XYZ file of C-alpha atoms in Angstrom:
677
model
C 99.563 166.878 194.313
C 102.109 164.372 192.948
C 99.395 162.596 191.006
C 98.133 165.821 189.478
C 101.689 166.905 188.629
C 102.478 163.657 186.852
C 99.195 163.580 185.010
C 99.376 167.210 183.896
C 102.865 166.925 182.469
C 102.094 163.678 180.710
C 98.868 165.069 179.296
C 100.592 168.142 177.823
C 103.614 166.285 176.493
C 101.540 163.495 174.982
C 99.499 166.078 173.089
C 102.606 167.843 171.843
C 104.146 164.589 170.673
C 101.169 162.649 169.409
C 101.919 163.024 165.722
C 102.866 159.996 163.631
C 106.525 160.975 163.780
C 106.731 160.612 167.525
C 109.259 158.086 168.718
C 107.366 156.580 171.632
C 107.574 152.855 172.153
C 104.495 150.841 171.235
C 103.770 149.647 174.754
C 103.638 153.160 176.125
C 101.388 154.553 173.422
C 98.326 154.119 175.601
C 99.858 156.554 178.059
C 100.139 159.193 175.345
C 96.571 159.103 174.088
C 95.202 160.503 177.300
C 92.320 162.101 175.503
C 90.739 158.705 174.845
C 92.252 156.398 177.454
C 92.366 158.135 180.784
C 94.387 156.403 183.529
C 92.609 156.323 186.857
C 94.496 155.967 190.097
C 93.353 152.806 191.882
C 95.220 153.358 195.122
C 97.788 155.580 196.769
C 100.384 154.720 194.106
C 100.473 153.800 190.461
C 101.702 150.349 189.530
C 105.444 149.928 188.954
C 104.918 149.040 185.282
C 102.615 152.026 184.699
C 105.130 154.410 186.291
C 107.916 152.975 184.135
C 106.007 153.481 180.880
C 104.869 156.932 182.008
C 108.499 157.876 182.802
C 109.693 156.671 179.392
C 106.968 158.640 177.609
C 107.686 161.779 179.632
C 111.426 161.712 179.020
C 111.016 161.143 175.298
C 108.477 163.945 175.133
C 110.912 166.346 176.759
C 113.714 165.284 174.441
C 111.429 165.888 171.455
C 110.897 169.480 172.596
C 113.907 170.351 170.424
C 113.820 169.859 166.705
C 110.984 167.338 166.893
C 108.456 169.850 168.216
C 108.840 172.330 165.355
C 109.167 169.512 162.825
C 105.796 168.161 163.881
C 104.328 171.660 163.610
C 105.740 172.459 160.193
C 105.137 169.276 158.311
C 105.713 166.113 160.337
C 109.183 165.917 158.902
C 112.219 168.119 158.181
C 111.825 171.887 157.763
C 112.027 172.921 154.132
C 115.320 174.272 152.874
C 115.497 178.021 152.324
C 115.719 177.706 148.545
C 112.399 175.834 148.535
C 110.821 178.411 150.834
C 112.160 181.219 148.629
C 110.772 179.527 145.525
C 107.318 179.369 147.079
C 107.605 183.000 148.139
C 108.353 184.038 144.567
C 105.312 182.120 143.314
C 102.819 184.150 145.361
C 104.723 187.423 145.929
C 103.416 190.686 144.576
C 104.655 194.297 144.529
C 102.414 196.836 146.132
C 103.254 200.355 147.241
C 106.631 199.140 148.502
C 109.447 198.380 146.050
C 110.236 195.072 147.816
C 108.011 192.087 146.939
C 105.717 190.879 149.730
C 103.202 188.132 150.466
C 100.069 188.452 152.545
C 100.176 187.081 156.061
C 97.679 184.376 155.068
C 100.271 182.944 152.609
C 102.766 182.249 155.425
C 101.651 178.628 155.777
C 102.080 177.964 152.060
C 105.545 179.496 151.966
C 106.943 177.797 155.029
C 105.799 174.235 154.332
C 103.115 171.774 153.303
C 102.217 170.932 156.906
C 101.330 174.568 157.542
C 99.222 174.717 154.435
C 97.040 171.873 155.739
C 96.540 173.683 159.051
C 95.998 177.414 158.446
C 95.011 177.941 162.076
C 98.390 176.672 163.272
C 100.163 178.793 160.659
C 98.437 181.907 161.996
C 99.375 181.058 165.591
C 103.012 180.427 164.669
C 103.214 183.683 162.704
C 101.752 185.555 165.667
C 104.350 183.984 167.984
C 107.241 184.750 165.609
C 106.235 188.378 165.168
C 105.632 188.829 168.888
C 103.291 191.794 168.580
C 99.583 192.431 168.460
C 99.732 193.928 164.947
C 100.902 190.742 163.301
C 98.425 190.639 160.404
C 100.503 192.531 157.878
C 102.348 191.689 154.689
C 105.586 189.705 154.916
C 108.759 190.614 153.063
C 111.349 188.092 151.962
C 113.746 189.374 154.625
C 111.173 188.838 157.366
C 110.364 185.379 156.043
C 114.057 184.464 156.111
C 114.289 185.608 159.729
C 111.257 183.511 160.626
C 112.732 180.498 158.833
C 116.037 180.941 160.668
C 114.324 181.057 164.044
C 112.391 177.912 163.251
C 115.672 176.196 162.305
C 117.267 177.217 165.589
C 117.127 174.054 167.674
C 118.513 175.601 170.867
C 116.443 175.121 174.010
C 115.962 178.844 174.651
C 114.680 179.443 171.132
C 112.275 176.559 171.315
C 111.142 177.597 174.752
C 110.494 181.176 173.689
C 108.588 180.109 170.573
C 106.415 177.687 172.534
C 105.753 180.278 175.235
C 104.817 182.937 172.681
C 102.402 180.552 171.001
C 100.641 180.049 174.327
C 100.840 183.747 175.258
C 97.991 185.016 173.118
C 97.745 188.457 174.764
C 101.476 189.109 174.296
C 101.723 190.290 177.906
C 104.379 187.763 179.034
C 101.860 185.737 181.037
C 100.158 182.441 180.202
C 96.752 181.912 181.758
C 94.729 178.739 182.127
C 92.627 179.798 179.129
C 95.790 180.137 177.007
C 96.881 176.619 177.920
C 93.430 175.273 177.137
C 93.464 176.882 173.681
C 96.939 175.497 172.975
C 95.852 171.977 173.958
C 92.793 172.166 171.709
C 94.909 173.517 168.843
C 97.547 170.802 169.190
C 94.886 168.094 169.436
C 93.171 169.433 166.321
C 96.440 169.392 164.368
C 97.130 165.781 165.301
C 93.482 164.753 164.754
C 92.929 163.801 168.382
C 89.493 163.901 169.988
C 89.762 166.243 172.969
C 86.632 167.921 174.291
C 86.626 171.379 175.833
C 85.884 169.884 179.239
C 88.917 167.609 178.974
C 91.094 170.514 177.825
C 89.929 172.529 180.826
C 90.837 169.651 183.150
C 94.328 169.339 181.640
C 94.876 173.088 181.785
C 93.774 173.193 185.424
C 96.195 170.396 186.318
C 99.067 172.155 184.553
C 98.344 175.403 186.367
C 98.121 173.551 189.662
C 101.509 171.918 189.177
C 103.385 174.974 187.830
C 101.673 177.967 189.446
C 102.843 177.245 192.981
C 102.168 180.811 194.145
C 98.565 180.783 192.882
C 99.098 183.921 190.798
C 96.681 182.747 188.120
C 99.295 182.866 185.377
C 102.669 181.369 184.373
C 105.734 183.347 183.339
C 108.413 182.090 180.987
C 110.898 181.556 183.803
C 108.573 179.137 185.572
C 107.915 177.117 182.438
C 111.630 177.121 181.638
C 112.441 175.649 185.069
C 109.805 172.968 184.555
C 111.165 171.832 181.184
C 114.842 172.129 182.165
C 114.289 170.023 185.287
C 112.678 167.254 183.271
C 115.274 167.574 180.536
C 118.154 167.259 182.994
C 116.632 164.083 184.421
C 116.190 162.621 180.955
C 119.762 163.483 179.869
C 121.575 162.109 182.934
C 123.693 159.034 182.019
C 122.019 156.822 184.595
C 118.552 157.918 183.589
C 119.286 157.544 179.890
C 120.416 153.976 180.384
C 117.487 153.061 182.591
C 115.022 154.834 180.297
C 116.324 152.949 177.285
C 116.103 149.693 179.214
C 112.583 150.470 180.397
C 111.534 151.366 176.855
C 112.917 148.050 175.586
C 111.102 146.199 178.375
C 107.848 147.919 177.454
C 108.368 146.910 173.830
C 109.127 143.318 174.795
C 105.977 143.063 176.919
C 103.742 144.080 174.004
C 103.886 141.194 171.541
C 101.185 141.371 168.866
C 98.968 138.316 168.589
C 98.094 136.683 165.308
C 94.519 136.839 164.059
C 94.113 133.116 164.689
C 95.264 133.504 168.292
C 92.864 136.398 168.872
C 89.964 134.385 167.462
C 90.888 131.340 169.525
C 91.153 133.288 172.783
C 87.849 135.002 172.070
C 85.741 132.044 171.003
C 87.241 128.836 172.411
C 84.766 128.637 175.334
C 81.782 129.186 173.087
C 83.282 126.895 170.468
C 83.616 123.777 172.589
C 80.093 124.152 173.998
C 78.594 124.523 170.508
C 80.646 121.584 169.216
C 79.463 119.335 172.081
C 75.872 120.406 171.425
C 76.143 119.713 167.701
C 77.784 116.324 168.320
C 74.936 115.444 170.691
C 72.280 116.465 168.180
C 73.841 114.660 165.227
C 74.669 111.647 167.374
C 71.075 111.238 168.569
C 69.750 111.831 165.070
C 72.046 109.174 163.599
C 71.291 106.682 166.361
C 67.506 106.988 165.984
C 67.742 107.113 162.178
C 69.639 103.825 162.079
C 67.204 102.276 164.555
C 64.066 102.999 162.495
C 65.735 102.193 159.197
C 65.714 98.551 160.319
C 62.042 98.458 161.356
C 59.029 97.244 159.423
C 57.596 100.728 159.012
C 60.522 101.530 156.706
C 58.905 99.362 154.010
C 55.861 101.639 153.971
C 57.333 105.108 154.604
C 60.913 104.696 153.446
C 63.509 107.188 154.630
C 60.821 109.633 155.721
C 60.234 107.599 158.888
C 63.844 107.496 160.222
C 64.296 111.169 159.284
C 61.237 112.201 161.320
C 62.204 110.001 164.259
C 65.797 111.234 164.227
C 64.596 114.841 164.297
C 62.224 113.953 167.148
C 65.153 112.705 169.221
C 67.025 115.970 168.787
C 63.845 117.840 169.767
C 63.730 115.932 173.056
C 67.300 116.988 173.822
C 66.774 120.633 172.860
C 63.466 120.946 174.705
C 65.396 119.892 177.794
C 68.469 122.061 177.221
C 66.594 125.266 176.398
C 65.493 125.657 180.022
C 68.984 125.454 181.533
C 70.404 128.810 180.275
C 67.481 130.682 181.870
C 67.901 129.124 185.316
C 69.504 132.334 186.601
C 69.956 131.347 190.240
C 71.714 128.138 189.266
C 74.013 129.961 186.841
C 74.815 132.635 189.435
C 75.714 129.893 191.924
C 77.819 127.907 189.434
C 79.803 130.894 188.223
C 81.160 131.457 191.730
C 83.525 128.538 191.112
C 86.482 129.995 189.136
C 87.214 126.594 187.597
C 83.760 126.313 186.034
C 83.646 130.004 185.199
C 86.912 129.673 183.290
C 85.693 126.784 181.125
C 81.958 127.424 180.697
C 80.860 130.692 179.021
C 78.127 131.600 181.501
C 78.032 135.104 180.038
C 76.578 133.686 176.808
C 73.639 131.928 178.449
C 71.010 133.924 176.534
C 72.892 133.459 173.250
C 72.974 129.709 173.864
C 69.251 129.830 174.705
C 68.622 131.438 171.306
C 70.870 128.924 169.555
C 68.937 125.998 171.008
C 65.686 127.699 169.976
C 67.048 127.735 166.431
C 67.788 124.026 166.750
C 64.200 123.432 167.847
C 62.906 125.281 164.788
C 65.020 123.051 162.518
C 63.863 119.945 164.389
C 60.185 120.914 164.159
C 60.462 121.542 160.423
C 62.159 118.170 159.868
C 59.949 116.175 162.219
C 56.562 117.768 161.561
C 57.178 118.530 157.910
C 58.317 114.995 157.112
C 55.333 113.474 158.913
C 52.754 115.746 157.262
C 54.130 115.662 153.723
C 55.617 112.185 153.503
C 54.814 109.686 156.267
C 51.068 110.233 156.617
C 50.312 110.243 152.865
C 52.303 107.019 152.445
C 50.420 105.355 155.297
C 47.012 106.223 153.875
C 47.940 105.419 150.258
C 50.111 102.329 150.809
C 49.283 98.899 149.369
C 46.828 97.147 151.702
C 48.742 93.871 151.689
C 52.011 95.570 152.602
C 50.177 97.618 155.243
C 48.728 94.447 156.862
C 52.110 92.673 156.822
C 54.037 95.571 158.412
C 52.340 98.251 160.533
C 48.653 97.302 160.634
C 48.859 96.223 164.285
C 49.887 99.731 165.294
C 46.656 101.108 163.779
C 44.246 98.413 165.038
C 44.383 96.671 161.652
C 42.580 99.627 160.084
C 44.284 101.614 157.339
C 43.433 105.233 158.187
C 42.833 108.056 155.774
C 44.953 111.217 155.880
C 42.265 113.166 157.774
C 41.823 110.346 160.280
C 45.535 110.483 161.019
C 45.373 114.269 161.582
C 42.498 113.749 164.065
C 44.513 111.430 166.335
C 45.809 112.574 169.737
C 49.406 112.271 168.576
C 49.022 114.586 165.592
C 46.579 117.036 167.214
C 48.912 117.565 170.195
C 51.856 117.996 167.848
C 50.061 120.607 165.739
C 49.008 122.436 168.904
C 52.643 122.578 170.038
C 53.770 123.931 166.679
C 51.159 126.702 166.742
C 52.038 127.803 170.290
C 55.781 127.703 169.570
C 55.318 129.680 166.361
C 53.526 132.431 168.311
C 56.155 132.551 171.054
C 59.108 132.359 168.660
C 57.734 135.082 166.378
C 57.074 137.537 169.215
C 60.553 136.874 170.641
C 62.359 138.059 167.511
C 64.020 141.458 167.415
C 61.443 143.549 165.587
C 58.318 142.552 167.545
C 60.154 142.497 170.881
C 61.502 146.022 170.393
C 58.393 147.298 168.561
C 60.448 148.257 165.519
C 59.179 151.114 163.324
C 59.486 148.838 160.279
C 56.410 146.939 161.487
C 52.956 148.125 160.458
C 51.220 150.340 162.993
C 48.584 147.700 163.682
C 51.288 145.205 164.690
C 53.238 147.719 166.764
C 50.184 148.236 168.939
C 50.111 144.583 169.991
C 53.869 143.903 170.184
C 56.641 144.964 172.533
C 58.466 143.580 175.529
C 55.297 142.847 177.488
C 53.847 140.803 174.642
C 57.125 138.920 174.328
C 57.200 138.214 178.074
C 53.628 136.966 178.339
C 53.756 134.928 175.125
C 56.852 133.129 176.366
C 54.732 131.590 179.113
C 52.853 129.654 176.429
C 55.667 127.140 176.818
C 53.967 125.870 179.951
C 51.246 124.493 177.687
C 53.850 123.376 175.143
C 55.504 121.120 177.710
C 52.127 119.706 178.769
C 51.317 118.885 175.143
C 54.822 117.455 174.718
C 54.163 114.904 177.468
C 50.791 114.020 175.952
C 52.357 113.753 172.491
C 55.082 111.440 173.769
C 52.591 109.049 175.415
C 50.664 108.353 172.184
C 53.309 107.548 169.606
C 52.744 105.734 166.347
C 54.504 102.381 166.040
C 55.830 102.557 169.612
C 54.235 100.414 172.313
C 57.142 99.806 174.683
C 57.255 102.340 177.531
C 61.063 102.218 177.559
C 61.064 103.839 174.093
C 58.846 106.701 175.286
C 61.843 108.615 176.637
C 60.675 112.232 176.410
C 60.006 112.457 180.150
C 63.540 111.217 180.834
C 65.000 114.139 178.879
C 62.887 116.932 180.303
C 62.204 115.803 183.892
C 65.287 117.349 185.509
C 65.320 120.667 183.547
C 61.577 121.203 184.072
C 61.810 120.496 187.807
C 64.891 122.721 188.115
C 63.256 125.609 186.265
C 59.966 125.219 188.158
C 61.863 125.141 191.444
C 63.710 128.322 190.478
C 60.478 130.134 189.653
C 58.933 129.081 192.958
C 62.070 130.116 194.843
C 62.131 133.489 193.077
C 58.468 134.087 193.882
C 59.017 133.320 197.581
C 62.230 135.357 197.818
C 60.897 138.371 195.958
C 57.840 138.407 198.204
C 60.123 138.869 201.204
C 62.208 141.547 199.449
C 59.783 144.431 199.566
C 62.062 147.467 199.866
C 61.606 151.073 200.846
C 62.839 153.792 198.519
C 65.231 155.989 200.516
C 65.825 158.533 197.756
C 64.638 159.187 194.222
C 66.315 161.656 191.862
C 65.594 162.715 188.297
C 68.563 163.297 185.999
C 68.696 164.862 182.516
C 67.918 162.488 179.678
C 64.992 160.948 181.589
C 67.202 158.941 183.945
C 65.729 157.868 187.275
C 68.068 157.241 190.197
C 66.706 155.082 193.022
C 68.434 154.576 196.349
C 66.636 151.728 198.068
C 66.852 149.866 201.343
C 69.234 146.924 201.406
C 67.389 143.807 202.639
C 68.910 141.959 205.547
C 71.315 139.267 204.391
C 71.413 140.610 200.823
C 74.931 139.973 199.501
C 76.244 140.675 196.030
C 79.337 141.535 194.021
C 80.011 144.537 191.862
C 78.702 144.069 188.337
C 75.645 142.041 189.362
C 72.059 142.990 188.579
C 68.605 142.656 190.145
C 65.032 142.410 188.893
C 62.575 145.103 189.961
C 58.791 144.877 190.099
C 56.419 147.775 190.689
C 52.936 146.493 191.645
C 51.355 149.805 190.630
C 52.389 149.048 187.036
C 52.096 145.256 186.926
C 52.396 142.396 189.406
C 53.787 140.117 186.693
C 56.507 142.219 185.094
C 60.089 141.990 186.378
C 62.790 144.057 184.703
C 66.588 143.717 185.163
C 68.814 146.644 186.189
C 72.516 146.779 187.055
C 73.365 147.643 190.640
C 75.324 150.892 190.821
C 75.995 150.677 194.551
C 79.130 149.048 195.888
C 79.073 145.736 197.806
C 80.189 147.560 200.962
C 77.431 150.200 200.786
C 74.589 150.042 203.271
C 72.024 150.557 200.508
C 71.217 149.480 196.952
C 71.017 151.859 194.018
C 70.014 151.631 190.355
C 69.823 154.034 187.428
C 66.849 153.539 185.097
C 66.833 155.057 181.621
C 63.420 155.455 179.997
C 63.595 153.212 176.933
C 60.290 151.326 176.956
C 56.730 151.216 178.257
C 57.545 149.983 181.751
C 60.505 152.339 182.265
C 58.411 155.312 181.120
C 55.658 154.349 183.543
C 57.951 153.998 186.549
C 59.688 157.273 185.646
C 56.330 159.043 185.572
C 55.332 157.563 188.943
C 58.483 158.745 190.696
C 58.510 162.054 188.832
C 55.051 162.773 190.222
C 56.184 161.769 193.716
C 59.353 163.896 193.579
C 57.838 167.015 192.048
C 54.736 166.970 194.240
C 56.782 166.431 197.385
C 54.835 163.371 198.489
C 56.202 161.542 201.510
C 55.618 158.040 200.201
C 57.107 156.534 197.033
C 55.676 153.714 194.916
C 56.128 150.248 196.392
C 58.902 148.118 194.879
C 59.926 144.462 195.059
C 63.356 143.170 194.077
C 64.675 139.761 193.090
C 68.299 138.772 192.934
C 71.160 139.310 192.801
C 72.183 137.624 189.570
C 75.618 137.269 188.041
C 76.830 138.927 184.858
C 80.031 139.249 182.870
C 80.867 142.536 184.616
C 81.727 140.765 187.870
C 84.652 139.001 186.150
C 86.788 142.126 186.615
C 88.330 140.561 189.719
C 90.268 138.128 187.509
C 92.383 140.760 185.764
C 95.235 143.123 186.582
C 94.404 145.580 183.793
C 90.838 146.706 183.157
C 89.358 148.547 180.188
C 85.814 149.680 180.942
C 83.775 150.735 177.896
C 80.303 152.137 178.419
C 78.014 154.307 176.318
C 75.262 156.304 177.968
C 73.257 154.289 180.480
C 75.405 151.270 179.559
C 78.074 152.615 181.905
C 75.979 151.829 184.998
C 77.689 148.497 185.887
C 81.030 150.318 186.042
C 79.858 152.577 188.865
C 79.652 149.568 191.167
C 82.984 148.236 189.872
C 84.758 151.557 190.477
C 83.365 151.706 194.017
C 84.536 148.144 194.555
C 88.024 148.989 193.311
C 88.158 152.100 195.448
C 87.303 150.040 198.520
C 89.990 147.500 197.628
C 87.545 144.602 197.411
C 88.915 142.138 194.880
C 88.464 138.697 196.480
C 84.853 138.594 197.620
C 84.512 134.867 196.991
C 82.138 132.944 199.229
C 83.042 129.278 198.638
C 85.917 127.636 200.488
C 87.867 126.672 197.395
C 87.849 130.264 196.198
C 88.954 131.493 199.608
C 91.937 129.183 199.428
C 92.787 130.515 195.969
C 92.567 134.164 197.142
C 93.093 135.353 193.551
C 96.854 135.825 193.586
C 96.697 138.795 191.228
C 96.293 141.205 194.104
C 95.165 144.728 193.375
C 94.448 146.158 189.962
C 97.533 147.692 188.342
C 95.977 149.749 185.535
C 92.471 150.956 184.841
C 91.253 152.661 181.666
C 87.792 154.087 181.105
C 86.229 154.868 177.742
C 82.770 156.343 177.682
C 80.361 158.658 175.996
C 79.033 161.257 178.399
C 75.348 161.804 177.706
C 73.663 161.884 181.102
C 74.764 162.615 184.619
C 74.765 159.382 186.594
C 76.474 160.445 189.801
């Protein structure tokens, strides 16, 4: 009840005082905009800091119930002087059957102030409250307008209270219902250009009724609302409270120090930055080292700078062909990110972005290496002076000067061209448009593209690495085995990746799970509650891969776990966005609607780490999710509710015990499209 009482008062007051003229401190502004940032209670009590800022905002809201409330209504400033109001009246007044000039009721907003003119709906509501009768749509005389202006200038509490109550009391029966409060909240939000849905307004109105209507009468009388505001006002005006409130407001302001743009950029990108810098230094360093090495060799006399350029690019290709496998070793990354020290320094969350960056480096290396060989080195070898050829590189070609076509037919060149063709296919199908089957592609291409094509074509790299080894064993102008270093670069990454794939195949084979429950939600969302395998441990925010043999024994698709780590089951929500998701939705839809006892067989692989599990490092969380993208937060919210914040498995982490303790503040922003729970 205390939580609802606090939230309802803050919600109403923040709406009434959310105009630009409000005097809230900057650090407490988030408490006011409850329509977009909704505080969620994470335990039996709010944090001390949150309660302080909430108290400051509440007291200032009550104090602004005086002149500030009507000022915000009339024009976000001072009420116009009577001579200005009278001047406007004279501009639009007309003489009808009565001798005294009048204006129509619709001109009230124009006469009383500019703020009213911009919000005719508010002007009508205020006129209705001032007239206090059901027949309020009638012409206004200058005398009546002066009376209305005088009442609006009356800053006494009783006058303000009566005016506010009458604005809420739409039936003019002396009783405010929940519907009246809802309409007032929507009106106030509309005036201040706040986004409040009808569902949110209903929630706020229900909380207000719950906190004020103690006798469950279903309505509020003016005496009850007066007691509510006077009680809060007396607390805000007490000397001790005023001093503490001012101090708390200053503390809130001191805590919120704006960062410079440079500081924001540094905090956001420093982890990515140092990794990219190290990678670039490695690439340029290897290129320069190999370039300088071949610039001093005899082949330079025949091919010139084309030779060291091609060899330098080849050295960077060796490095990148090794590195590109590491970001997709998911089990290794999940294991490494458990160490907070590594997780703080290395941006594990950007593993796929780094994988793409290295792929871009490979493309540049292939163009430099292959392009330079095909357009520069090979023509110079075949067309070089025979005497220079014999004195320099003839031994490397068996003392036979080959033609251009003979060079292309060698094992070295044929294997290299084969690699380029396979990589071009895989790289092209991995780009955004083919992978997502974009409508911009011709229909003939859309039929053969998509995620499945991307997934299968990526396995062409098995043959690429085989050709890479062959290519590296038959190098021009290189006889010493110690210079054939390709295997040294790729041995460890290839073995690590192959070991991971074997481990995943063995583990997933033992993780055949039974579907305990399947539900269909609006928006073609499939909810699966599945058996939790024995010994399966994970943290909130992690994800798993799911395979359905009835669709394909080769396709594995990732989905965020929406169950909490302490639950005795696993659950996922699957939104139909592609071929595979549509197929699995249809399978379970048939099983659910037909009432079949058995569900399709599923295999799972995981769990794997993601950025969402980093929530344990912070005291204040802001969770932003749109549509099905909110699924990771379900697990996080369950984790928070269970008070699980230090589920670290390694000894060093257990000694650290994450000193932050429990979460102090939690904000959720989302777009409600489908029902997930």
